[in-house]
Coordinates of C-alpha atoms and ligand atoms in Angstrom, one line a residue:
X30 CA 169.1 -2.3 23.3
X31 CA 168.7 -5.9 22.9
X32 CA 172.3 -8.2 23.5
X33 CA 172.9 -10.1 20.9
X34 CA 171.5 -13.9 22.5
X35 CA 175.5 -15.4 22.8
X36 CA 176.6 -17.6 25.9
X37 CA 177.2 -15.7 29.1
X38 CA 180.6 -14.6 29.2
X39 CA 183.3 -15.3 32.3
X40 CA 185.5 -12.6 32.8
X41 CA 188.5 -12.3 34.7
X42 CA 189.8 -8.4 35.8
X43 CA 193.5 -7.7 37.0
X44 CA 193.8 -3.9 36.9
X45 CA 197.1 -2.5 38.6
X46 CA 196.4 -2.2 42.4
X47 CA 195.7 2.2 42.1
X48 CA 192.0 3.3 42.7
X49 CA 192.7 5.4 39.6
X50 CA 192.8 1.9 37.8
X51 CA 191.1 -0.2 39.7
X52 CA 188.2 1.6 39.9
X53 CA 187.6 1.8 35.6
X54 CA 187.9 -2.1 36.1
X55 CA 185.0 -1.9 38.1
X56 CA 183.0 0.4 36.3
X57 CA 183.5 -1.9 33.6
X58 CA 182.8 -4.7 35.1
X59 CA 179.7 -3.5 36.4
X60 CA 178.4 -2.7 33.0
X61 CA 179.0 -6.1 32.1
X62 CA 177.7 -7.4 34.8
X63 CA 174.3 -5.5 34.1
X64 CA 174.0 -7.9 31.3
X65 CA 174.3 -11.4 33.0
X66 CA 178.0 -12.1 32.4
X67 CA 180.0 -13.1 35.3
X68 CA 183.1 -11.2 36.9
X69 CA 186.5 -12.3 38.7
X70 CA 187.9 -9.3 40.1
X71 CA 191.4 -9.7 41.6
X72 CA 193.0 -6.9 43.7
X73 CA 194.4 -6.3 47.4
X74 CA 192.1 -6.9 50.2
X75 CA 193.2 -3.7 51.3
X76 CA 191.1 -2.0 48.5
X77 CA 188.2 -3.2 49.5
X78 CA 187.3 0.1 51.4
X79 CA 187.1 1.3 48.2
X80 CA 185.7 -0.8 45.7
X81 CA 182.8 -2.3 48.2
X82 CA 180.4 0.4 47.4
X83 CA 181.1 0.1 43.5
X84 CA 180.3 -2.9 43.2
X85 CA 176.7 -2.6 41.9
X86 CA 176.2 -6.8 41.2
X87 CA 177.6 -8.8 44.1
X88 CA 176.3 -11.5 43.2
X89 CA 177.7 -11.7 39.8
X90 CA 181.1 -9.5 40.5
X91 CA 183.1 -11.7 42.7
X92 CA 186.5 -10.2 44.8
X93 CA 189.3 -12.0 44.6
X94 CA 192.1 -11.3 47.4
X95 CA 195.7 -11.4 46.3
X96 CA 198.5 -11.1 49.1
X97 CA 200.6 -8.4 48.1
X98 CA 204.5 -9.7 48.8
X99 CA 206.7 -7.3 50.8
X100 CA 209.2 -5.5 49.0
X101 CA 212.1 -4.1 50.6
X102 CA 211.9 -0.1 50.9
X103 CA 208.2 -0.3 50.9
X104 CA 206.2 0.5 54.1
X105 CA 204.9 -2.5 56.1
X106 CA 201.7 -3.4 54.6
X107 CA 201.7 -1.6 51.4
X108 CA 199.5 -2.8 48.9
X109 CA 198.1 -0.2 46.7
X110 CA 199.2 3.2 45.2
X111 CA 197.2 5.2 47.9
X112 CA 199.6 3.5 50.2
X113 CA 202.5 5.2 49.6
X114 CA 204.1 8.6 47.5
X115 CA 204.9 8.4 43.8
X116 CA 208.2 7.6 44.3
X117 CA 207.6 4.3 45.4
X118 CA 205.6 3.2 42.9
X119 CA 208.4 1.0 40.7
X120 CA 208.5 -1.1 44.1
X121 CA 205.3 -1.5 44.7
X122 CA 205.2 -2.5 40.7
X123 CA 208.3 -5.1 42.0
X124 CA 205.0 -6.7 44.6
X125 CA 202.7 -6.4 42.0
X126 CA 204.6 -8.7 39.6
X127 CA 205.2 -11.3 42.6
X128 CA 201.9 -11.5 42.8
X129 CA 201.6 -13.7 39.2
X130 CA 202.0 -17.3 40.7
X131 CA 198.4 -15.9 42.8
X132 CA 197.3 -15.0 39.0
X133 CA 198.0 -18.2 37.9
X134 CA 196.4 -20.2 40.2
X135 CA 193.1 -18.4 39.9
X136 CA 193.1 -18.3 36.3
X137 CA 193.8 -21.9 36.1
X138 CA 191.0 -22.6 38.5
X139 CA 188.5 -20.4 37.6
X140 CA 189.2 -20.7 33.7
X141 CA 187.4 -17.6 32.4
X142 CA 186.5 -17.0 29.1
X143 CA 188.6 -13.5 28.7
X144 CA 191.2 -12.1 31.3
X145 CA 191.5 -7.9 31.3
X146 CA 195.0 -6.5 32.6
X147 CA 196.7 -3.5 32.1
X148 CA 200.4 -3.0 33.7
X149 CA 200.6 -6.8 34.5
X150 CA 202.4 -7.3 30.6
X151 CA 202.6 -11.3 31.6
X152 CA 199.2 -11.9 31.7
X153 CA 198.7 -13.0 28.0
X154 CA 201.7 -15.7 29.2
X155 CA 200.0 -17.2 31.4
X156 CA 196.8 -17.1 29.4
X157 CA 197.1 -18.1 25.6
X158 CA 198.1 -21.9 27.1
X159 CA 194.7 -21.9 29.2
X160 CA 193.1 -21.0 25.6
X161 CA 192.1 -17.5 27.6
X162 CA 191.8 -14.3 25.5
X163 CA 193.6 -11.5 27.0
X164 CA 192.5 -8.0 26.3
X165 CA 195.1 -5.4 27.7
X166 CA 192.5 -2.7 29.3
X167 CA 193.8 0.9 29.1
X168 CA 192.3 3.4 31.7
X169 CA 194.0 6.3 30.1
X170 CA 193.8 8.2 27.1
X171 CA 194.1 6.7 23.7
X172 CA 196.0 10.1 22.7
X173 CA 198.7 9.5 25.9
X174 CA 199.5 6.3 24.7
X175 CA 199.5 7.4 20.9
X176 CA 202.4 10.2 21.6
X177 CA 204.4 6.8 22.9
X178 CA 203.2 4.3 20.6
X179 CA 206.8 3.0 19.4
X180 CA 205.6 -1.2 19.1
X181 CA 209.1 -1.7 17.8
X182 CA 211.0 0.3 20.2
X183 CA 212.5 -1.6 22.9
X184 CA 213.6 1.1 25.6
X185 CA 215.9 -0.3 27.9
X186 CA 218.0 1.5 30.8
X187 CA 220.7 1.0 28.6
X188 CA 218.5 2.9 25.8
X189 CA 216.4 5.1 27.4
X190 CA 214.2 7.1 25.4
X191 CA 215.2 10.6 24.8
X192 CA 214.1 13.9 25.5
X193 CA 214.9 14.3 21.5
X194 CA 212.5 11.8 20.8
X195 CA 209.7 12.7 23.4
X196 CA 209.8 16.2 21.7
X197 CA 208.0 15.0 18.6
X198 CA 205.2 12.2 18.5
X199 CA 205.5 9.8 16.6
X200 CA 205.3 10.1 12.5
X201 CA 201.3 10.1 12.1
X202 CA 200.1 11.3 15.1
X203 CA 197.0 12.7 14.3
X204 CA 197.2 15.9 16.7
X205 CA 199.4 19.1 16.6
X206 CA 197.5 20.5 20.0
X207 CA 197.7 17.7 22.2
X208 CA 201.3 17.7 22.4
X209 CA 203.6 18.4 25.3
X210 CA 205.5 21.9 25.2
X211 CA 208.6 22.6 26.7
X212 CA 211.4 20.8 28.2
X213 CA 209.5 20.5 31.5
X214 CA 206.3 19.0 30.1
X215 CA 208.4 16.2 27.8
X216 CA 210.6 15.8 30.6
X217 CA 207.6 14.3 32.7
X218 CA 207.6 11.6 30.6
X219 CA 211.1 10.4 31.1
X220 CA 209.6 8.0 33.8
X221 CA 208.9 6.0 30.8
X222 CA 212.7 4.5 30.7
X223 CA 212.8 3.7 34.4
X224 CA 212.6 -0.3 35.7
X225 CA 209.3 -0.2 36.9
X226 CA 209.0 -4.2 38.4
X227 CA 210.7 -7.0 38.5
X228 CA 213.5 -7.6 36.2
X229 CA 213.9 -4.5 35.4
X230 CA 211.8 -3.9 33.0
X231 CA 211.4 -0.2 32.0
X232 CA 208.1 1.1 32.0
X233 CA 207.7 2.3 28.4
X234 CA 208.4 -1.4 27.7
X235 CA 206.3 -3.1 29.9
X236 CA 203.1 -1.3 28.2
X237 CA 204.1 -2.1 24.6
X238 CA 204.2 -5.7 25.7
X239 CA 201.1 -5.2 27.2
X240 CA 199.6 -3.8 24.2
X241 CA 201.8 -6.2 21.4
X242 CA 200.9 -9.2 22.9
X243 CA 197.3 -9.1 23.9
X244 CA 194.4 -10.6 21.6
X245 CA 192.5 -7.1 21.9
X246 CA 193.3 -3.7 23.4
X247 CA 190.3 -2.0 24.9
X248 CA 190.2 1.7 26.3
X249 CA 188.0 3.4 27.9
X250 CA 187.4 5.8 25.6
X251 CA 184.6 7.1 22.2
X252 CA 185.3 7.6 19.1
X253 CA 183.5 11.1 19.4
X254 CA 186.2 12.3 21.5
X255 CA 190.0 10.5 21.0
X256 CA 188.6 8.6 17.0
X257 CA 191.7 10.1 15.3
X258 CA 194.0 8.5 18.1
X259 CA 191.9 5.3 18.6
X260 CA 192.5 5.0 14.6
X261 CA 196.3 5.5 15.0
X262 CA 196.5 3.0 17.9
X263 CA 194.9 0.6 15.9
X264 CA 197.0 0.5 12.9
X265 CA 200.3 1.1 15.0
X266 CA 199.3 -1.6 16.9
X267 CA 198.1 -3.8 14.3
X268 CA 195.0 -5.1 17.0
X269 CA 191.5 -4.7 16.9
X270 CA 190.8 -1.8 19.4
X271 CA 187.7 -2.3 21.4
X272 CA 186.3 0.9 23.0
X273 CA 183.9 0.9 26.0
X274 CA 182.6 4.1 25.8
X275 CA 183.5 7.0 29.0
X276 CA 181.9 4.1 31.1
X277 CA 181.6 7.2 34.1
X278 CA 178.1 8.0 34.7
X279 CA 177.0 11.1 35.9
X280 CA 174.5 9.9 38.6
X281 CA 170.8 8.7 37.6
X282 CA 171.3 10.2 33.9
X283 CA 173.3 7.7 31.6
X284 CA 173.3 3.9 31.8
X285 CA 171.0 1.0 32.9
X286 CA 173.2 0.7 35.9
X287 CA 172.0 1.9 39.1
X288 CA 173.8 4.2 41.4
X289 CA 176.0 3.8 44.3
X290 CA 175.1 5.9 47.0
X291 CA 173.9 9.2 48.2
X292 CA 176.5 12.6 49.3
X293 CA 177.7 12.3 52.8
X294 CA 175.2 14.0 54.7
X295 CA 177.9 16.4 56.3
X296 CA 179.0 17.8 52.4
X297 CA 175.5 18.3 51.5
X298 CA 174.6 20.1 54.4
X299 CA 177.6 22.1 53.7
X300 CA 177.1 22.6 50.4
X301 CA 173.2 23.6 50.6
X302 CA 173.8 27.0 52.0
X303 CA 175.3 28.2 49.0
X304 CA 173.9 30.1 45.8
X305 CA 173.7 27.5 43.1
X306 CA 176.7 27.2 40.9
X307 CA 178.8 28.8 42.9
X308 CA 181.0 26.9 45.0
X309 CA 184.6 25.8 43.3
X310 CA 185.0 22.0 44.0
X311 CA 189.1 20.9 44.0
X312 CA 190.1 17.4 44.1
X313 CA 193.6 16.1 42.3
X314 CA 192.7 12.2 42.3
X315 CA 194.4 9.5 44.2
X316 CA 197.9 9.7 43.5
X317 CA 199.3 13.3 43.5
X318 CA 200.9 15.6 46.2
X319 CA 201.1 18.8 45.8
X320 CA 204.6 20.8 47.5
X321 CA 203.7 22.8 50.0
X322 CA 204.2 26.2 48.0
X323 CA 202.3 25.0 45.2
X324 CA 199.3 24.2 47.8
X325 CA 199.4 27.6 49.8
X326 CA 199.6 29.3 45.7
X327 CA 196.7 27.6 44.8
X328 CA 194.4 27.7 48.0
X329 CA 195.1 31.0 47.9
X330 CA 194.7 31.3 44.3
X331 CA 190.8 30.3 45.3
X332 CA 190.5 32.8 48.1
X333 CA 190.9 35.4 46.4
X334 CA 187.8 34.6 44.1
X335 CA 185.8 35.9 46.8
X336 CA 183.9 32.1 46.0
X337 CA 183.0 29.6 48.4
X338 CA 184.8 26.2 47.8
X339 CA 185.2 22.4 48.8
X340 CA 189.6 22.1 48.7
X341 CA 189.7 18.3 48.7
X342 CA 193.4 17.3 48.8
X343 CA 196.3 15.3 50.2
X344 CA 198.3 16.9 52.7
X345 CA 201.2 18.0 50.7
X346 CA 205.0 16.8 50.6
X347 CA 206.6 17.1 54.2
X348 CA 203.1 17.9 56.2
X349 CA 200.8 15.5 58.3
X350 CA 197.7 17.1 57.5
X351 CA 196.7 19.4 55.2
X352 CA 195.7 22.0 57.7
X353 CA 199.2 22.6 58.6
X354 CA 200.4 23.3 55.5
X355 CA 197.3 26.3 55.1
X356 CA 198.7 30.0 54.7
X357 CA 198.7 32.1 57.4
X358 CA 195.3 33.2 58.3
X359 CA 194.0 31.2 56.1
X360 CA 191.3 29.1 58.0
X361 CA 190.0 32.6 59.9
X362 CA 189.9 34.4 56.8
X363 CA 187.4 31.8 54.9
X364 CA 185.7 29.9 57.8
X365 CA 182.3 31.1 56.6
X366 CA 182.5 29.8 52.6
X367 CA 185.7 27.5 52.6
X368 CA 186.2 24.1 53.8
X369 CA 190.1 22.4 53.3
X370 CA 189.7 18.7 53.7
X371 CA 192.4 16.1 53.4
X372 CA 190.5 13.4 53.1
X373 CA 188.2 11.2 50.5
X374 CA 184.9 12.7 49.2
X375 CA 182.6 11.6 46.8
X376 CA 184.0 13.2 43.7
X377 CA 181.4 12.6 41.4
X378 CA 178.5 13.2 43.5
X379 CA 180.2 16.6 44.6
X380 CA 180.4 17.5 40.9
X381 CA 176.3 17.1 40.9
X382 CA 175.7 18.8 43.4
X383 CA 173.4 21.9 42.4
X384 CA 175.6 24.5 44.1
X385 CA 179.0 23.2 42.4
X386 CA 180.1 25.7 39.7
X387 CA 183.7 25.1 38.9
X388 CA 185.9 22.3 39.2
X389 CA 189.5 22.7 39.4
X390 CA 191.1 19.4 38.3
X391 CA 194.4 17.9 37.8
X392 CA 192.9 16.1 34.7
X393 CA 193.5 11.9 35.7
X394 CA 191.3 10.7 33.1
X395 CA 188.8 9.5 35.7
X396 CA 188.0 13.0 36.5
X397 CA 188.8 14.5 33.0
X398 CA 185.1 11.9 31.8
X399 CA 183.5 13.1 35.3
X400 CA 184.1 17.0 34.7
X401 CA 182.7 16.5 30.5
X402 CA 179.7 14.3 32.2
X403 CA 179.1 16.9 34.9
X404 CA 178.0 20.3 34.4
X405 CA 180.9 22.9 36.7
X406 CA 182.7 25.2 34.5
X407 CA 186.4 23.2 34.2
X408 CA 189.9 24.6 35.1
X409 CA 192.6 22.3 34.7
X410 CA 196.4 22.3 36.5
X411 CA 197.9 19.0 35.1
X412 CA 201.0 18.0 36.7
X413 CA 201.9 14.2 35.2
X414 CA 202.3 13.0 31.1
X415 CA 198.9 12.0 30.1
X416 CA 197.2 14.3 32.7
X417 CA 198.7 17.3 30.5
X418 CA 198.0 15.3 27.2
X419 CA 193.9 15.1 28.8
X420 CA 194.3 18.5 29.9
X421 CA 195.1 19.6 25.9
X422 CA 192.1 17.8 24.7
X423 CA 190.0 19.4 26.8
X424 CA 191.3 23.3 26.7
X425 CA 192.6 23.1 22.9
X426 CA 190.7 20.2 21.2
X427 CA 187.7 20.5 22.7
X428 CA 187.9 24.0 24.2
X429 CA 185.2 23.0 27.2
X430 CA 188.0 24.1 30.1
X431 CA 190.8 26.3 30.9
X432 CA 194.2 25.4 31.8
X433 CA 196.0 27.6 34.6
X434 CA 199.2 29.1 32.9
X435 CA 202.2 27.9 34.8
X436 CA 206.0 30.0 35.2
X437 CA 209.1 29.2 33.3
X438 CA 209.9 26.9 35.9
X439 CA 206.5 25.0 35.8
X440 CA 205.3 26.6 39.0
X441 CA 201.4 28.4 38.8
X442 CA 200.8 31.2 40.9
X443 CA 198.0 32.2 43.2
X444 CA 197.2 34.4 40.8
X445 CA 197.3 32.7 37.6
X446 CA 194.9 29.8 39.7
X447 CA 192.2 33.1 40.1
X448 CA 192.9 34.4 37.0
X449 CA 191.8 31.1 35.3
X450 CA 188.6 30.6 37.7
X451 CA 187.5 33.6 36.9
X452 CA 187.8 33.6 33.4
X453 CA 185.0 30.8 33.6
X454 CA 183.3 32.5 36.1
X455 CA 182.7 35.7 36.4
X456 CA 180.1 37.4 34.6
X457 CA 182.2 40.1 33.5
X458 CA 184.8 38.5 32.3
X459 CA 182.1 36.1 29.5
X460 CA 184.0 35.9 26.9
X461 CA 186.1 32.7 27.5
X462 CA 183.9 31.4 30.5
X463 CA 180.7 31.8 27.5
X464 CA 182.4 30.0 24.7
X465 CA 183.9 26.6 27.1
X466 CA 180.3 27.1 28.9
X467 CA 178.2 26.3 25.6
X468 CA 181.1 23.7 23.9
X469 CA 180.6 21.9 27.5
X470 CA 177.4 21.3 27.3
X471 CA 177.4 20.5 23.8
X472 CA 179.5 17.9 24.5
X473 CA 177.7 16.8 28.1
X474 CA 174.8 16.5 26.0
X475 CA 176.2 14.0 23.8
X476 CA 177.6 12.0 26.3
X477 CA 175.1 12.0 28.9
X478 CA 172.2 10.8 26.3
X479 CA 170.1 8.3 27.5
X480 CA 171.4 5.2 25.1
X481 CA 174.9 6.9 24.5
X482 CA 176.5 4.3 27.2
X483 CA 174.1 1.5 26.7
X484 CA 175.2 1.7 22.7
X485 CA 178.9 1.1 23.4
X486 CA 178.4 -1.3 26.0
X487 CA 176.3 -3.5 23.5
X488 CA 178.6 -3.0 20.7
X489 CA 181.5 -4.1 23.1
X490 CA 180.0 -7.2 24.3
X491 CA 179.3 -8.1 20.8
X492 CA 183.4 -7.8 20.2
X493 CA 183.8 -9.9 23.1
X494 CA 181.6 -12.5 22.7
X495 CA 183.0 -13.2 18.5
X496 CA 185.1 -9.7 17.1
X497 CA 188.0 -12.4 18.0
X498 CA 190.5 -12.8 14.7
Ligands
UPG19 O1 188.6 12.7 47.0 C1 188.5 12.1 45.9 C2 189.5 12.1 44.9 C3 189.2 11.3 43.8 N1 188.1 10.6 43.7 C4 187.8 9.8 42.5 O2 189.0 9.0 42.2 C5 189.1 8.9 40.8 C6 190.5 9.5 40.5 O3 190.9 9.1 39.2 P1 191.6 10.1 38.2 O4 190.9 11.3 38.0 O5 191.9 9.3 36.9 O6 192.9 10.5 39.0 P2 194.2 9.6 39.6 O7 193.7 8.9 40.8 O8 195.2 10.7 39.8 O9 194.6 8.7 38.5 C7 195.7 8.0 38.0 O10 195.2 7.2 37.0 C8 194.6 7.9 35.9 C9 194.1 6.9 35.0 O11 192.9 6.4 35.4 C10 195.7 8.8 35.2 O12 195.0 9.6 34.2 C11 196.3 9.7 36.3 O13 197.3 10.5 35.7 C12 196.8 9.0 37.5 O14 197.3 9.9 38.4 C13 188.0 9.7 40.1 O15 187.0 8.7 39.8 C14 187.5 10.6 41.3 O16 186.1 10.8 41.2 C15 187.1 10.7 44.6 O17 186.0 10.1 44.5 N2 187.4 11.4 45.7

């Protein structure tokens, strides 16, 4: 599709330093990038592991390094999410604001045209007077932030918002099945009233001033999917709502934009000696550990599918390697179809890989896109806010997955983890694993057309280059 013929555009990207963010910024960027506009990227040196392989235009996607500051309470050396356990994270968010006189400098220097941020609210701050536009960049769902879309509510510690008012969304919202149920789902969101950062600032706060004061608010989202809740942002908001499309690709199918790389040579091999569409792939993202009852319930969960699988997790709460936190047995039992690894793998190349049948997710939104663009039947056990809210869309909304039924006290069980896998499945039990099996690939059809990604792209640039009010 042919860009409309505007002046190159300079962008500057300043995503919070998580993969689970950071990595969006890139995809973005790289899209953008594909066209001839040129890209400041600012992040940790430390995630360079990470994004290095990403980067698809070097020579038009530049890295900027930011020294993270130490925090007290923080390990030595922290500098991203992946650095340190959940609990942490409001001082790491304490670094990540210290980091703004950095920001400032580079923004002042390299004066780009627009600047992208998502948890860093002050950006727009520093921006407006350098005449930059600031779009605040949301890498999660546009239903997650609709259920908290209060622009007027300022919640403070001093007002925390309520489990009363976490039980309803807000008047409007255009869902009634993705919703949290139960005090233990609606209490996950209570995070939302701590001080994440410096000052205090809660964190319910710090994204409504993300979202109030930028010129634009993109998310990385289609209107096919979240258009009821991209049209409820929009008018809560008040802002023009710019949407780049899922932005994942599934390798060599979608975009103009070439691939990264090929599957380690050790997972292929591995996973080449099984039947196609068999193996269950599990991966929970970058951020969450697992207690180490809730690991042995759900590897075992898997075993007793009688189905070889790739377990790709952190070592859980307490353990130094994931191996140590295995039941019982456990290694001798599988050795010849299971592998437990507690390192990083290739998600999305995993996920096309010919033998891959299932893919039992914790529903980030990263993965929630990869699992729609890929074709493994999809079981979902979403622990965090929005990674329930994704989880809805997809098992309710949608109805392309299903979720593993948890106990009264929010615990799942090894056998509610087989029961689910095996509703998708077997071939006996067709059914369920029939009816997400077709609405799957209706939708995976839709979103992996050639031109799908290219169209949203285009349109976005256009919004960039003069959808400004
Ligand atoms: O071994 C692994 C594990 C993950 N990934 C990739 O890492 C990304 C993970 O992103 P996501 O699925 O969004 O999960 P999180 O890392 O858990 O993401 C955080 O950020 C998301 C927003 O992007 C939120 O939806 C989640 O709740 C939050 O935990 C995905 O692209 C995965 O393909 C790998 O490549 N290899």
């Amino acid at each position: 599709m042919a860009e409309t013929q505007l002046s190159k555009l300079h962008i500057a990207m300043f995503p919070w330093f998580a993969a689970g963010h950071m990595t969006p910024f890139l995809h973005i960027s790289n899209e953008l990038a594909a066209r001839g506009h040129k890209i400041t990227f600012l992040m940790p040196s430390k995630a360079l592991p990470l994004l290095q392989n990403l980067n698809l235009h070097p020579n038009l996607i530049s890295f900027h390094f930011l020294t993270v500051p130490h925090v007290s309470g923080l390990p030595p050396a922290t500098e991203t999410a992946s650095d340190i356990p959940i609990s942490l994270t409001p001082l790491l968010a304490s670094a990540f604001d210290m980091t703004r006189p950095q920001v400032a400098e580079i923004l002042c220097s390299a004066c780009p045209d627009v600047v992208f941020y998502d948890f860093a609210y002050w950006v727009p701050e520093i921006a407006a007077p350098l005449r930059i536009k600031s779009v605040s960049f949301t890498v999660v769902s546009a239903a997650s932030i609709a259920v908290i879309a209060y622009p007027g509510r300022r919640v403070t510690v001093d007002d925390p918002i309520t489990e009363e008012e976490l039980r309803k969304p807000p008047p409007g919202y255009p869902s009634s099945t993705v919703v949290l149920r139960g005090c233990r789902e609606v209490r996950s969101l209570l995070f939302l009233s701590m001080p994440f950062g410096e000052g205090g600032i809660t964190f319910h706060e710090r994204l409504m001033t993300s979202y109030r004061n930028s010129n634009a608010i993109a998310i990385r989202t289609c209107e096919e999917i979240e258009g009821n809740f991209c049209s409820y942002l929009a008018k809560q908001f008040q802002k023009k709502l710019l949407l780049t499309g899922p932005l994942m690709a599934a390798p060599n199918k979608t975009t103009t934009t070439p691939t990264t790389s090929c599957l380690d040579e050790k997972w292929e091999k591995w996973l080449d000696q099984f039947e196609p569409k068999t193996v269950i792939f599990c991966a929970f993202g970058s951020q969450l550990t697992l207690e180490k009852d809730q690991l042995q319930e759900l590897v075992l969960g898997i075993e007793q599918t009688r189905l070889p699988f790739l377990v790709a997790l952190k070592p859980p709460t307490g353990s130094n390697s994931i191996e140590e936190a295995l039941p019982e047995g456990f290694e001798e039992r599988v050795r010849e179809r299971g592998a437990v690894y507690g390192g990083w793998v290739q998600q999305p190349l995993i996920l096309n890989h010919p033998s891959v049948g299932c893919f039992v997710s914790h529903c980030g939104f990263g993965s929630m896109w990869e699992s729609l663009m890929s074709e493994p039947q999809i079981v979902l056990i979403p622990s965090l806010g929005d990674q329930i809210l994704n989880a809805r869309l997809l098992a309710q909304e949608l109805q392309v997955g299903v979720e593993v039924k948890r106990e009264e006290d929010g615990k799942f069980t090894s056998q509610s983890v087989r029961e689910a896998i095996e509703s998708v499945m077997l071939v006996e039990a067709a059914g369920v694993g029939e009816m997400v099996k077709k609405n799957h690939q209706k939708w995976n059809h839709v979103l992996t057309n050639p031109g799908f990604m290219d169209a949203y792209i285009h349109h976005f640039v256009n919004d960039l280059q003069n959808g400004w009010t």
